[in-house]
XYZ file of C-alpha atoms in Angstrom:
778
model
C 259.346 140.630 84.951
C 261.112 143.449 86.777
C 264.319 142.718 88.671
C 264.173 144.892 91.797
C 267.786 144.091 92.713
C 268.879 146.574 90.028
C 268.219 150.246 89.361
C 265.764 151.354 86.680
C 265.823 154.607 84.754
C 262.605 156.153 83.466
C 262.383 158.789 80.763
C 261.804 162.519 81.249
C 259.092 165.033 80.402
C 256.634 164.441 77.578
C 254.242 167.417 77.597
C 257.009 169.992 77.637
C 258.870 168.109 74.886
C 255.768 168.093 72.695
C 255.276 171.807 73.282
C 258.729 172.382 71.830
C 257.573 170.388 68.807
C 254.343 172.248 68.147
C 251.820 171.261 70.818
C 249.827 174.443 71.519
C 249.463 175.688 75.090
C 246.488 173.847 76.528
C 246.505 171.273 73.746
C 245.976 167.635 74.703
C 249.277 165.766 74.292
C 247.446 162.463 73.776
C 245.992 163.701 70.483
C 249.514 163.714 69.036
C 249.502 159.905 69.225
C 247.163 159.821 66.224
C 247.717 163.245 64.664
C 251.533 163.404 64.876
C 252.825 159.909 65.719
C 256.297 160.637 64.321
C 256.751 163.441 66.855
C 255.793 161.233 69.805
C 258.007 158.414 68.519
C 260.893 160.858 68.148
C 260.612 161.937 71.806
C 260.512 158.319 72.955
C 263.533 157.398 70.802
C 265.583 160.251 72.240
C 265.006 158.884 75.724
C 265.811 155.327 74.645
C 269.092 156.533 73.164
C 269.845 158.406 76.394
C 269.602 155.142 78.317
C 266.030 154.942 79.657
C 265.065 151.452 80.766
C 261.373 152.312 80.933
C 259.505 154.514 78.462
C 256.262 156.088 79.632
C 253.377 156.132 77.187
C 251.905 159.457 76.106
C 248.669 158.744 77.975
C 248.839 160.899 81.116
C 245.421 162.383 80.377
C 243.971 159.521 78.340
C 240.859 158.925 80.415
C 237.371 159.102 78.984
C 236.692 161.974 81.412
C 239.581 164.085 80.117
C 239.498 163.187 76.442
C 235.732 163.267 76.185
C 235.762 160.202 73.938
C 236.790 156.548 73.765
C 240.426 156.440 74.929
C 241.214 153.083 73.302
C 242.740 154.362 70.015
C 244.984 156.809 71.847
C 246.195 154.292 74.430
C 246.733 151.501 71.893
C 248.712 153.793 69.606
C 250.705 155.161 72.558
C 251.896 151.692 73.564
C 252.762 150.896 69.943
C 254.771 154.120 69.509
C 256.829 153.465 72.639
C 257.501 149.930 71.432
C 258.454 151.147 67.931
C 260.911 153.617 69.475
C 262.825 150.700 70.985
C 261.590 150.909 74.567
C 263.089 148.109 76.671
C 260.006 148.319 78.891
C 256.759 150.250 78.358
C 254.907 151.850 81.266
C 251.239 152.687 80.797
C 250.996 156.243 82.138
C 247.899 157.122 84.172
C 247.448 160.605 85.585
C 244.737 162.138 87.777
C 241.203 162.450 86.471
C 240.898 166.168 87.166
C 237.880 165.944 89.493
C 237.786 165.743 93.270
C 236.466 162.536 94.779
C 233.836 162.344 97.493
C 233.626 163.309 100.293
C 235.568 166.445 99.295
C 234.175 166.544 95.758
C 231.356 165.176 93.642
C 232.907 162.221 91.802
C 232.272 158.884 93.478
C 235.020 156.378 94.132
C 233.337 153.880 91.805
C 233.189 156.409 88.962
C 236.905 157.091 89.311
C 237.667 153.394 89.585
C 235.754 152.635 86.370
C 237.656 155.332 84.463
C 240.991 153.941 85.612
C 239.927 150.337 84.979
C 239.091 151.189 81.374
C 242.568 152.642 80.828
C 244.287 149.688 82.482
C 242.436 147.068 80.476
C 243.211 148.814 77.188
C 246.870 149.333 78.064
C 247.396 145.785 79.301
C 245.805 144.312 76.187
C 247.964 146.612 74.035
C 251.106 145.106 75.586
C 252.278 147.483 78.317
C 254.829 145.971 80.708
C 253.803 147.881 83.824
C 251.438 150.599 85.036
C 252.691 153.984 86.244
C 250.108 155.921 88.262
C 251.633 159.366 88.696
C 251.170 162.966 89.834
C 248.457 162.032 92.309
C 247.565 164.580 94.971
C 244.494 162.806 96.384
C 245.422 159.591 98.201
C 241.931 158.178 97.649
C 242.198 158.758 93.893
C 245.579 157.017 93.917
C 243.921 154.103 95.722
C 241.158 153.912 93.107
C 243.747 153.775 90.332
C 245.886 151.200 92.160
C 242.953 148.896 92.840
C 241.815 149.235 89.225
C 245.287 148.292 88.005
C 245.610 145.293 90.322
C 242.091 144.007 89.683
C 242.233 144.326 85.887
C 245.785 143.291 85.071
C 248.689 141.215 86.318
C 251.177 144.022 85.645
C 253.507 145.579 88.223
C 252.115 148.888 89.460
C 254.165 151.948 90.435
C 252.453 154.881 92.181
C 253.855 158.372 92.676
C 252.324 161.315 94.487
C 252.970 165.023 94.057
C 253.591 167.331 97.021
C 253.782 171.061 97.602
C 256.516 173.138 99.208
C 255.047 172.371 102.650
C 255.698 168.663 102.117
C 252.015 167.757 101.812
C 249.458 167.269 99.079
C 246.683 169.855 98.905
C 244.546 167.517 101.052
C 247.217 167.394 103.767
C 248.674 163.966 102.984
C 252.348 163.610 103.878
C 254.897 161.379 102.119
C 254.904 158.924 105.040
C 251.103 158.599 104.897
C 251.214 157.912 101.175
C 254.016 155.374 101.661
C 252.147 153.470 104.384
C 248.854 153.394 102.479
C 250.174 152.494 99.039
C 252.502 149.842 100.456
C 249.621 148.193 102.280
C 247.521 148.121 99.106
C 250.138 146.156 97.187
C 251.951 148.699 95.038
C 255.229 147.396 93.606
C 257.034 150.723 93.935
C 256.018 154.080 95.406
C 257.451 157.547 95.236
C 257.255 161.175 94.203
C 257.083 162.895 90.848
C 256.549 166.378 89.439
C 255.951 168.576 92.499
C 259.102 170.691 92.586
C 262.750 170.639 91.623
C 265.026 167.860 92.903
C 266.456 169.838 95.830
C 263.034 170.372 97.417
C 262.204 166.665 97.155
C 265.202 165.398 99.155
C 263.577 165.577 102.634
C 260.302 164.152 101.312
C 262.129 161.221 99.724
C 264.039 160.521 102.949
C 260.751 160.457 104.855
C 259.177 158.064 102.393
C 262.194 155.763 102.602
C 261.677 155.432 106.363
C 258.058 154.300 105.998
C 258.202 151.605 103.330
C 260.435 148.724 102.320
C 259.306 149.020 98.684
C 261.532 150.411 95.927
C 261.248 154.214 95.831
C 260.810 156.045 92.536
C 261.682 159.748 92.149
C 260.957 161.860 89.059
C 261.397 165.579 89.830
C 260.751 168.555 87.624
C 263.739 170.428 86.238
C 263.065 173.137 88.801
C 260.146 175.553 88.975
C 258.856 176.730 85.570
C 258.987 180.379 84.591
C 257.987 182.331 81.505
C 260.705 183.815 79.331
C 259.750 185.671 76.150
C 256.492 183.764 76.003
C 258.115 180.385 76.524
C 258.044 178.161 79.619
C 261.594 177.432 80.762
C 263.153 175.453 83.618
C 266.334 176.380 85.455
C 267.788 173.014 86.571
C 270.120 171.738 83.887
C 271.327 168.156 83.346
C 274.482 168.484 85.460
C 272.695 169.852 88.531
C 269.832 167.393 88.052
C 272.268 164.484 88.013
C 273.987 165.766 91.154
C 270.703 165.397 93.041
C 270.129 162.018 91.405
C 273.339 160.895 93.095
C 271.969 162.103 96.444
C 268.802 160.092 95.861
C 270.803 156.992 94.952
C 272.948 157.314 98.078
C 269.783 157.596 100.187
C 268.409 154.343 98.792
C 266.213 155.342 95.843
C 265.932 152.503 93.328
C 264.156 154.094 90.354
C 264.871 157.514 88.842
C 263.581 159.647 86.007
C 262.388 163.137 85.250
C 259.143 165.038 84.907
C 258.244 168.487 83.551
C 261.105 170.306 81.864
C 263.508 167.361 81.809
C 265.001 166.244 78.507
C 267.033 163.387 77.119
C 270.133 165.273 78.286
C 268.894 165.080 81.876
C 268.278 161.345 81.523
C 271.705 160.755 80.007
C 273.305 162.594 82.937
C 271.429 160.381 85.431
C 272.444 157.262 83.498
C 276.096 158.105 84.017
C 275.556 158.427 87.787
C 273.791 155.051 87.962
C 276.533 153.149 86.180
C 277.883 150.251 88.223
C 275.549 150.813 91.177
C 273.059 148.504 92.850
C 270.107 149.695 94.931
C 270.134 149.506 98.698
C 267.677 146.712 99.530
C 265.509 147.410 102.575
C 263.657 144.750 104.559
C 260.158 145.150 105.939
C 260.193 146.199 109.599
C 258.503 143.252 111.313
C 258.429 144.998 114.691
C 255.912 147.681 113.734
C 252.362 147.944 112.427
C 251.764 151.299 110.729
C 248.238 152.674 110.353
C 246.917 155.998 109.132
C 244.010 158.062 107.922
C 244.637 160.576 105.173
C 247.251 161.850 107.637
C 248.236 160.907 111.215
C 250.449 157.828 110.912
C 250.330 155.735 114.101
C 253.151 153.241 114.667
C 252.239 150.293 116.870
C 255.196 148.513 118.438
C 255.321 146.003 121.273
C 255.517 148.733 123.910
C 253.026 151.146 122.327
C 250.051 152.335 124.363
C 247.276 153.852 122.244
C 243.602 154.740 122.554
C 240.569 154.142 120.375
C 237.616 156.483 120.781
C 234.565 154.241 121.256
C 231.660 156.653 120.729
C 230.936 156.263 116.980
C 229.075 153.064 117.777
C 225.271 153.209 118.088
C 225.040 150.503 120.769
C 223.556 152.253 123.813
C 223.805 155.693 122.171
C 220.354 157.060 121.396
C 221.369 160.217 119.522
C 223.747 158.393 117.185
C 221.190 155.642 116.623
C 218.504 158.177 115.649
C 220.919 159.987 113.334
C 221.928 156.792 111.529
C 218.324 155.795 110.941
C 217.771 159.251 109.392
C 220.925 158.851 107.245
C 222.293 161.936 108.970
C 226.036 161.475 109.520
C 226.746 164.952 110.859
C 226.500 163.877 114.483
C 229.020 161.100 113.908
C 231.402 163.609 112.333
C 231.049 165.814 115.390
C 231.860 162.850 117.634
C 234.983 162.285 115.554
C 236.073 165.899 116.040
C 235.431 165.708 119.776
C 237.325 162.447 120.300
C 240.307 163.665 118.286
C 240.406 166.733 120.534
C 240.252 164.512 123.610
C 243.367 162.622 122.575
C 242.140 159.531 120.712
C 244.713 157.859 118.458
C 242.063 155.883 116.522
C 238.300 156.067 116.087
C 235.861 153.151 116.087
C 233.344 153.392 113.241
C 230.292 151.130 113.573
C 226.920 151.411 111.822
C 225.410 148.159 113.046
C 221.711 148.532 113.813
C 218.636 146.355 113.233
C 216.761 147.253 110.064
C 219.586 149.371 108.666
C 221.390 148.699 105.387
C 225.008 148.570 106.555
C 226.210 148.311 102.964
C 224.930 151.833 102.471
C 225.376 153.214 105.980
C 228.898 152.040 106.803
C 230.679 153.592 103.774
C 228.710 156.810 104.290
C 229.691 156.861 107.956
C 233.357 156.280 107.126
C 233.295 159.104 104.590
C 231.661 161.466 107.070
C 234.328 160.741 109.666
C 237.184 161.072 107.170
C 235.836 164.391 105.978
C 236.609 165.954 109.358
C 239.319 163.827 110.973
C 242.697 162.522 109.778
C 242.855 159.813 112.444
C 243.001 156.145 111.415
C 239.812 154.208 112.080
C 238.822 150.784 113.359
C 235.992 149.710 111.050
C 233.699 147.477 113.112
C 231.298 145.334 111.086
C 230.241 141.691 110.875
C 228.905 141.881 107.295
C 231.809 141.186 104.878
C 230.034 142.893 101.971
C 229.430 146.096 103.959
C 232.951 145.955 105.304
C 234.452 145.695 101.827
C 232.458 148.698 100.621
C 233.851 150.739 103.503
C 237.403 149.491 103.009
C 237.369 150.456 99.321
C 236.548 154.089 99.940
C 238.823 154.567 102.947
C 241.730 156.955 102.378
C 244.532 155.510 104.477
C 245.309 152.245 106.224
C 242.583 151.203 108.706
C 241.977 148.351 111.128
C 239.411 145.676 110.227
C 237.325 144.657 113.233
C 237.067 141.697 113.398
C 237.872 138.031 112.777
C 237.648 135.091 115.167
C 238.745 131.473 115.216
C 235.520 130.144 113.677
C 236.421 128.758 110.213
C 233.546 130.708 108.638
C 234.891 133.952 110.072
C 238.416 133.176 108.881
C 237.192 132.456 105.358
C 235.158 135.670 105.212
C 237.445 138.207 106.871
C 241.074 137.252 106.285
C 240.909 137.665 102.480
C 239.468 141.172 102.963
C 242.289 142.160 105.308
C 244.852 140.757 102.879
C 243.337 142.440 99.823
C 243.051 145.892 101.371
C 246.204 145.689 103.448
C 244.535 146.381 106.787
C 245.536 145.523 110.295
C 242.995 143.181 111.853
C 241.410 142.718 115.275
C 241.365 139.011 116.154
C 238.852 137.942 118.822
C 240.199 135.190 121.049
C 237.171 132.936 120.568
C 236.109 130.287 118.087
C 233.067 128.184 117.249
C 233.268 126.706 120.768
C 232.773 130.146 122.348
C 234.958 132.010 124.858
C 237.168 129.866 127.044
C 237.660 130.636 130.746
C 241.249 129.477 130.341
C 243.692 132.293 129.375
C 245.968 129.751 127.681
C 243.131 128.608 125.429
C 242.309 132.191 124.445
C 245.965 132.652 123.544
C 245.914 129.382 121.580
C 242.927 130.614 119.542
C 244.817 133.826 118.830
C 247.803 131.829 117.617
C 245.626 129.767 115.293
C 244.173 132.950 113.776
C 247.637 134.428 113.246
C 248.773 131.199 111.557
C 245.744 131.275 109.247
C 246.520 134.909 108.479
C 250.082 134.075 107.498
C 248.694 131.717 104.853
C 246.856 134.729 103.388
C 249.998 136.883 103.500
C 249.012 138.844 106.625
C 252.091 139.257 108.839
C 252.039 138.650 112.578
C 252.653 142.309 113.422
C 249.372 143.349 111.765
C 247.202 141.359 114.203
C 245.684 143.026 117.268
C 244.447 140.327 119.636
C 241.234 141.097 121.538
C 241.414 138.918 124.654
C 237.760 139.807 125.344
C 236.658 141.930 128.279
C 233.836 140.287 130.218
C 231.421 142.313 132.362
C 232.452 142.005 136.022
C 228.776 142.083 136.999
C 228.148 138.674 135.403
C 231.608 137.128 134.814
C 233.630 138.249 137.807
C 235.819 135.138 137.841
C 236.886 135.800 134.232
C 238.107 139.390 134.688
C 241.671 138.419 135.529
C 241.597 135.648 132.910
C 241.430 138.433 130.349
C 244.392 140.202 131.950
C 246.390 136.966 131.998
C 245.561 136.310 128.324
C 246.913 139.778 127.529
C 250.110 138.881 129.378
C 250.512 135.652 127.393
C 250.044 137.472 124.106
C 252.582 140.114 125.060
C 255.143 137.502 126.110
C 254.772 135.827 122.710
C 255.179 138.968 120.620
C 251.515 139.701 119.851
C 249.878 143.114 120.159
C 246.583 143.386 122.053
C 243.417 145.467 122.128
C 240.487 145.531 124.587
C 237.085 147.190 124.840
C 237.681 148.588 128.332
C 234.188 149.900 129.124
C 232.658 146.411 128.906
C 234.133 145.603 132.314
C 231.741 147.924 134.195
C 228.514 147.152 132.361
C 225.568 147.019 134.773
C 227.472 148.449 137.759
C 227.594 151.885 139.413
C 230.664 154.136 139.334
C 231.645 152.687 135.978
C 234.537 155.078 135.624
C 236.276 153.719 138.748
C 236.049 150.134 137.540
C 237.143 151.096 134.026
C 240.271 152.841 135.301
C 241.221 149.998 137.655
C 240.807 147.355 134.947
C 242.621 149.516 132.414
C 245.601 149.889 134.769
C 245.792 146.127 135.295
C 245.549 145.376 131.584
C 248.174 147.981 130.663
C 250.516 146.594 133.307
C 250.040 143.150 131.700
C 251.048 144.510 128.312
C 247.859 145.859 126.696
C 248.641 148.031 123.669
C 245.300 149.561 122.754
C 242.330 150.457 124.882
C 238.939 151.153 123.300
C 237.763 153.801 125.750
C 235.544 156.788 126.410
C 238.031 159.556 125.661
C 235.742 162.179 127.222
C 236.527 160.688 130.632
C 239.363 162.711 132.137
C 240.010 159.904 134.654
C 240.455 157.303 131.894
C 242.746 159.535 129.852
C 244.758 160.423 132.961
C 245.150 156.723 133.729
C 246.565 156.111 130.262
C 248.918 159.090 130.537
C 250.107 157.909 133.941
C 250.658 154.318 132.783
C 252.718 155.592 129.845
C 255.010 157.151 132.414
C 255.100 154.120 134.721
C 255.751 151.665 131.862
C 258.548 153.788 130.410
C 256.858 154.782 127.159
C 256.721 158.484 128.061
C 260.439 159.057 128.587
C 261.267 161.543 131.351
C 257.490 161.968 131.738
C 257.791 164.750 129.159
C 254.295 164.373 127.683
C 252.751 163.945 131.133
C 254.385 167.102 132.459
C 253.431 169.093 129.369
C 249.815 167.973 129.637
C 249.178 168.212 133.338
C 251.529 170.700 134.956
C 249.314 173.432 136.392
C 246.209 171.999 134.725
C 242.771 171.873 136.331
C 240.829 168.747 135.350
C 237.167 168.043 134.916
C 235.385 164.906 133.849
C 235.800 165.469 130.116
C 236.737 168.521 128.057
C 234.362 171.439 127.946
C 233.214 171.917 124.392
C 232.785 175.542 123.393
C 229.538 176.317 121.634
C 230.071 179.869 120.449
C 229.494 180.363 116.743
C 233.208 180.970 116.247
C 234.124 177.719 118.000
C 231.534 175.765 116.030
C 232.991 177.088 112.771
C 236.544 176.285 113.843
C 235.632 172.702 114.726
C 233.187 172.202 111.850
C 230.325 171.280 114.189
C 227.615 172.089 111.681
C 224.490 170.835 113.467
C 224.691 173.371 116.303
C 225.411 176.351 114.026
C 221.795 177.361 113.205
C 220.814 177.598 116.890
C 223.962 179.549 117.764
C 223.335 181.902 114.847
C 219.706 182.457 115.838
C 220.824 183.299 119.385
C 223.270 185.921 118.122
C 220.662 187.423 115.791
C 218.479 188.178 118.814
C 221.237 190.464 120.072
C 223.053 191.738 116.960
C 222.248 192.756 113.394
C 222.922 190.255 110.588
C 225.909 192.262 109.341
C 227.330 192.414 112.862
C 227.083 188.636 113.118
C 228.888 188.297 109.789
C 231.624 190.828 110.492
C 232.140 190.190 114.221
C 231.796 186.405 114.377
C 231.884 184.632 111.008
C 234.672 186.586 109.297
C 237.018 186.466 112.331
C 236.450 182.696 112.585
C 237.242 182.271 108.900
C 240.373 184.355 109.349
C 241.547 182.001 112.111
C 240.782 179.010 109.879
C 242.908 180.617 107.175
C 245.777 181.267 109.560
C 245.742 177.672 110.791
C 245.534 176.368 107.232
C 248.575 178.412 106.228
C 250.444 177.327 109.364
C 249.857 173.657 108.525
C 247.818 172.929 111.650
C 244.546 172.677 109.726
C 244.080 170.952 106.385
C 241.689 170.996 103.473
C 239.091 168.603 104.924
C 238.841 170.762 108.081
C 238.825 173.904 105.936
C 235.881 172.545 103.982
C 234.065 171.480 107.150
C 234.466 175.012 108.499
C 233.072 176.320 105.224
C 230.074 174.016 105.509
C 229.454 175.361 109.016
C 229.556 178.918 107.650
C 227.065 177.978 104.935
C 224.776 176.703 107.653
C 225.088 180.055 109.446
C 224.290 181.983 106.272
C 221.216 179.842 105.679
C 219.854 181.462 108.846
C 221.277 184.956 108.326
C 219.945 185.245 104.774
C 216.386 185.071 106.096
C 217.044 188.344 107.906
C 218.723 190.138 104.988
C 217.289 191.783 101.854
C 218.428 189.952 98.714
C 222.073 190.720 97.954
C 222.540 192.819 101.096
C 225.389 190.708 102.424
C 227.401 190.570 99.191
C 230.714 192.386 99.110
C 231.148 192.369 95.340
C 231.645 190.185 92.272
C 234.650 187.985 91.512
C 235.110 185.950 88.310
C 236.917 182.612 88.503
C 238.089 180.385 85.646
C 240.452 177.518 84.907
C 242.154 178.523 81.678
C 241.840 177.034 78.223
C 243.095 173.497 77.843
C 243.022 172.677 81.558
C 240.172 170.676 83.081
C 241.709 170.499 86.571
C 239.418 172.807 88.528
C 239.846 171.394 92.030
C 241.820 174.379 93.285
C 239.433 176.862 91.689
C 236.463 175.184 93.333
C 238.094 175.429 96.751
C 238.755 179.139 96.194
C 235.144 179.605 95.124
C 233.831 177.910 98.241
C 235.950 180.038 100.563
C 235.272 183.356 98.828
C 231.532 182.700 98.871
C 231.791 182.182 102.612
C 233.440 185.564 102.934
C 230.390 187.069 101.246
C 231.528 187.602 97.665
C 229.364 186.875 94.631
C 231.260 184.380 92.493
C 230.793 184.054 88.741
C 232.349 180.641 88.065
C 233.141 180.200 84.372
C 234.266 176.614 84.941
C 237.243 174.885 83.363
C 238.859 174.927 79.909
C 237.728 178.553 79.520
C 238.875 180.545 76.490
C 240.421 183.991 76.917
C 237.477 185.440 74.974
C 234.979 183.988 77.460
C 236.888 185.459 80.410
C 237.038 188.885 78.762
C 233.328 188.831 77.914
C 232.396 187.953 81.497
C 234.739 190.559 83.011
C 233.262 193.336 80.874
C 229.670 192.184 81.366
C 229.907 191.826 85.127
C 232.249 194.815 85.637
C 234.020 192.555 88.138
C 236.816 194.248 90.113
C 238.686 190.941 90.520
C 239.331 187.995 88.177
C 240.969 184.749 89.338
C 242.697 182.433 86.854
C 244.136 178.984 87.561
C 246.117 176.245 85.860
C 247.399 172.923 87.153
C 249.510 171.798 84.209
C 252.755 173.107 82.780
C 251.318 172.746 79.292
C 248.422 175.122 80.071
C 250.160 177.721 82.250
C 250.936 179.890 79.231
C 247.215 180.351 78.682
C 247.063 182.341 81.914
C 249.433 184.813 80.271
C 247.328 184.816 77.080
C 244.156 185.493 79.079
C 245.742 188.317 81.070
C 246.928 189.936 77.850
C 243.415 189.655 76.385
C 241.870 191.274 79.484
C 244.276 194.203 79.327
C 243.819 194.694 75.601
C 240.041 194.773 76.098
C 240.391 197.464 78.767
C 238.866 195.359 81.541
C 239.090 197.402 84.742
C 239.958 194.527 87.032
C 242.737 193.211 89.192
C 243.926 189.706 88.340
C 245.013 186.980 90.741
C 246.501 183.687 89.573
C 247.238 180.324 91.151
C 247.697 176.630 90.528
C 250.232 173.873 91.006
C 252.710 175.119 88.377
C 252.198 178.828 89.027
C 254.780 180.690 91.093
C 255.110 184.225 92.426
C 257.825 184.915 89.865
C 255.718 183.550 87.022
C 252.768 185.674 88.150
C 254.921 188.800 88.083
C 256.307 187.985 84.636
C 252.878 187.607 83.044
C 251.428 190.765 84.548
C 249.190 189.348 87.270
C 248.430 191.610 90.213
C 248.414 188.834 92.806
C 249.810 185.337 93.229
C 247.585 183.228 95.511
C 249.402 180.105 96.647
C 246.218 178.799 98.286
C 242.567 179.614 98.923
C 243.215 181.590 102.075
C 245.535 183.971 100.224
C 242.824 184.563 97.614
C 240.512 185.730 100.403
C 243.170 188.128 101.645
C 243.670 189.629 98.197
C 239.918 189.925 97.695
C 239.670 191.862 100.949
C 242.451 194.136 99.732
C 240.772 194.820 96.389
C 237.283 195.390 97.730
C 238.505 197.199 100.828
C 240.199 199.765 98.609
C 236.889 200.337 96.828
C 234.998 201.279 99.979
């Protein structure tokens, strides 16, 4: 059992230590467990002697997907070697799979979960003391691993993410988003590893500390790797590393260690800084409910006013209903984009229709929405099985809608909310129906909150729906709802209402909606489920934020409305460029056909598609657009080309050939695949050699294709040297090509040292370099 009132010290790097002891560049460290056990044991023992409390098994890549075989012998031996080296505690190390999960990639959540579950079961049976899930860049993959660990063992689970220089993962997830999500899912400690050197991690660690009460773990690299005389070296020595460890300890970090490039000397230096210290214990903030998508953390406090976009709900919406029956989720994604642009803080997601399989439709709908929008969602479903399927594949912390006071509802829904760490909408009704008495509605809400506490769901995570009744049929109950909101607010409960219900069956619905909304907000309503396309509704909310003191000095109101001209809802642009920028795929073919009646296919490409992609790239680099939106824009461009290609002779639109490969020993091809997608959209012919590609295969392809540009990538420190080997092979073979390189461990300095022509830090830079190379050829 771990004692979280004391500090713990992990070990340092394993892959880089094994490379010093004979592991070839690109070799699988896990194979050393069976082939060279003495070497692995020696590394472990050095860390034990340096003072490590927890030794990490040599199993970072020990999944069936990565090893290509049964991982059991490697994991079992790894645990035994750590134990034999004298490890006080043994952490089963689990790294990323090396494939992107849906909806961004092709691997399903269940496939990833099964791979992680296999590792966990083997490691737990072999005697590991805890599970360390580390170096995760996809929050959904981290969730799959965490659920697998919790559902297949009773071990404590630590989870660390890896971030880039911009403070985000490649999917746009920030440290605070990771902290909120992983805390809600029941991790025992969360934090950051690998990524960068310790200095760069300081602001990220401080952010994470603000968004979780859990112990924080930090394991930086020993700086950024560089190549020196054919050897990967790191610049941050033990003394400097320990200086930053002291900064982390002062900030409140409880668990320290090292990652790539760190040695037993680094760990010993940290040990000296930890002597005699106790961690700063932080209590959970009971005043706030934090929710998020894969980004966009929303903090709900007692005075918060927030909006939920209501339109991804097929009730009364013919177009969405037709799309769901056809299993076409594009329209729902477009509604998500529109509502985010209109100012929604959350999005309702509901797939409830007669004769539809919600267990299939709801998860698909959630994925479609998350592909294009980072906003947190309110998942609305009455089928617990369908709801659980959606909750499992959600990347972030959502709201479960809903539970009520009926014992059957409590038994079905509360365990789901507790298991997946969601907030929960509680309807103020029970098996006796809806009371006309506001006090009774409040009493039902209290009973639900009490039942939730028994399941471990805190009071602050409940959103009480006091139930909006249609004024056309229940006029006497309108103000009962408002009074119930007031009672909840006075007793420290947060509230939510479906505002549009009030005007059902009456004319001038917008007027009634705004009047009711104002009354409810004045009574203490926190969240309105509204039509965000209504300028009047959104203006009412903005005004009430001013009047109730939430918008201090009316700063947001002034910024939004000074000099503005309003209409009833935003005007959605439908030019091809705008459709690409927003990822509105369904309207792209018609817009493209319209342009082709006026311009040549190449003019459409060069005057509309390429400029739109350039803007996407600029926004991506500026951090105002993220990978999911980048990929949605790319899908929109593909849709445009599906029309344009009918007007072009075969190959007429291609700008030239580019070869892409992930180098030998590395199966992490996520970054390469993103580059491929973007370059194809710019009109280049891509020869994708795949992953774990030998230098000989790259040379053969470069000479055969006479490609002017070759792109090489590597994610891991242990495989980065194979970029240098491949470049040397290309030059020795006389390949007449420029070479661009990229990947998590690759830097501009490293690229220059190994003779690369270009360093592409992301996909948009690769497009810029391609334009430079092929532009010079014209």
